Amino acid sequence: MNVIIRLLLNALAVFILAHVLDGVTVNGYLGALIVAVVIAVLNILVKPLLIILTLPVTLMTLGLFLLVINALIILLADKLVDGFGVSSFLTALLFSILLSILQSILHSIFKEKKKPQ
């Protein structure tokens, strides 16, 4: 159940950012949900491979190259999902940064309280 809530919150973040940023478009909330699922799958399957392949560059930039990898994941999601569009690499970079920030805010707001044992 926790995974479904996280996906819905991620879709909400995608939907909000698509309306805030000029270069990002998404076709409705269902399209945002599909984008959230595709980004989650790409983060599970493709991102670890990209991190391993670019490990020397990531180490030289002290981890800042991970922002570029996140932007590449967003651009790949743009190519895979028809109702989602990103205009440029810089827009994808800004979108990925803002998406991470907004996701952490939303997840902290809707976080489940741990019951003491």
Short mmCIF file of C-alpha atoms in Angstrom, two decimals, residues 18-66:
data_model
loop_
_atom_site.label_atom_id
_atom_site.label_comp_id
_atom_site.label_asym_id
_atom_site.label_seq_id
_atom_site.Cartn_x
_atom_site.Cartn_y
_atom_site.Cartn_z
CA ALA A 18 4.27 20.42 -15.37
CA HIS A 19 1.98 23.35 -14.67
CA VAL A 20 4.70 25.46 -13.04
CA LEU A 21 7.54 24.96 -15.54
CA ASP A 22 7.12 26.29 -19.06
CA GLY A 23 9.05 23.59 -20.93
CA VAL A 24 7.27 20.60 -19.35
CA THR A 25 3.89 19.30 -20.51
CA VAL A 26 1.79 16.39 -19.28
CA ASN A 27 -1.67 15.25 -20.40
CA GLY A 28 -3.72 15.29 -17.20
CA TYR A 29 -3.31 13.48 -13.94
CA LEU A 30 -3.45 10.03 -15.55
CA GLY A 31 -0.55 11.03 -17.77
CA ALA A 32 1.34 12.22 -14.68
CA LEU A 33 0.67 8.87 -13.02
CA ILE A 34 2.06 7.04 -16.05
CA VAL A 35 5.13 9.32 -16.01
CA ALA A 36 5.64 8.61 -12.30
CA VAL A 37 5.51 4.85 -12.93
CA VAL A 38 7.89 5.08 -15.90
CA ILE A 39 10.37 7.22 -13.93
CA ALA A 40 10.21 4.75 -11.04
CA VAL A 41 10.91 1.82 -13.37
CA LEU A 42 13.75 3.70 -15.08
CA ASN A 43 15.22 4.57 -11.68
CA ILE A 44 15.18 0.88 -10.75
CA LEU A 45 16.49 -0.55 -14.03
CA VAL A 46 18.53 2.07 -15.91
CA LYS A 47 19.86 4.46 -13.27
CA PRO A 48 22.15 1.92 -11.48
CA LEU A 49 23.71 0.99 -14.81
CA LEU A 50 24.31 4.65 -15.67
CA ILE A 51 25.81 5.28 -12.25
CA ILE A 52 28.24 2.39 -12.64
CA LEU A 53 29.24 3.45 -16.17
CA THR A 54 29.84 7.06 -15.12
CA LEU A 55 31.42 6.36 -11.73
CA PRO A 56 34.76 8.08 -12.51
CA VAL A 57 33.02 11.26 -13.66
CA THR A 58 30.68 11.15 -10.68
CA LEU A 59 33.61 10.85 -8.29
CA MET A 60 35.52 13.68 -9.99
CA THR A 61 32.50 15.99 -9.73
CA LEU A 62 31.83 14.93 -6.12
CA GLY A 63 28.47 13.47 -7.05
CA LEU A 64 27.12 16.43 -9.02
CA PHE A 65 27.06 14.33 -12.19
CA LEU A 66 24.14 12.43 -10.64
#
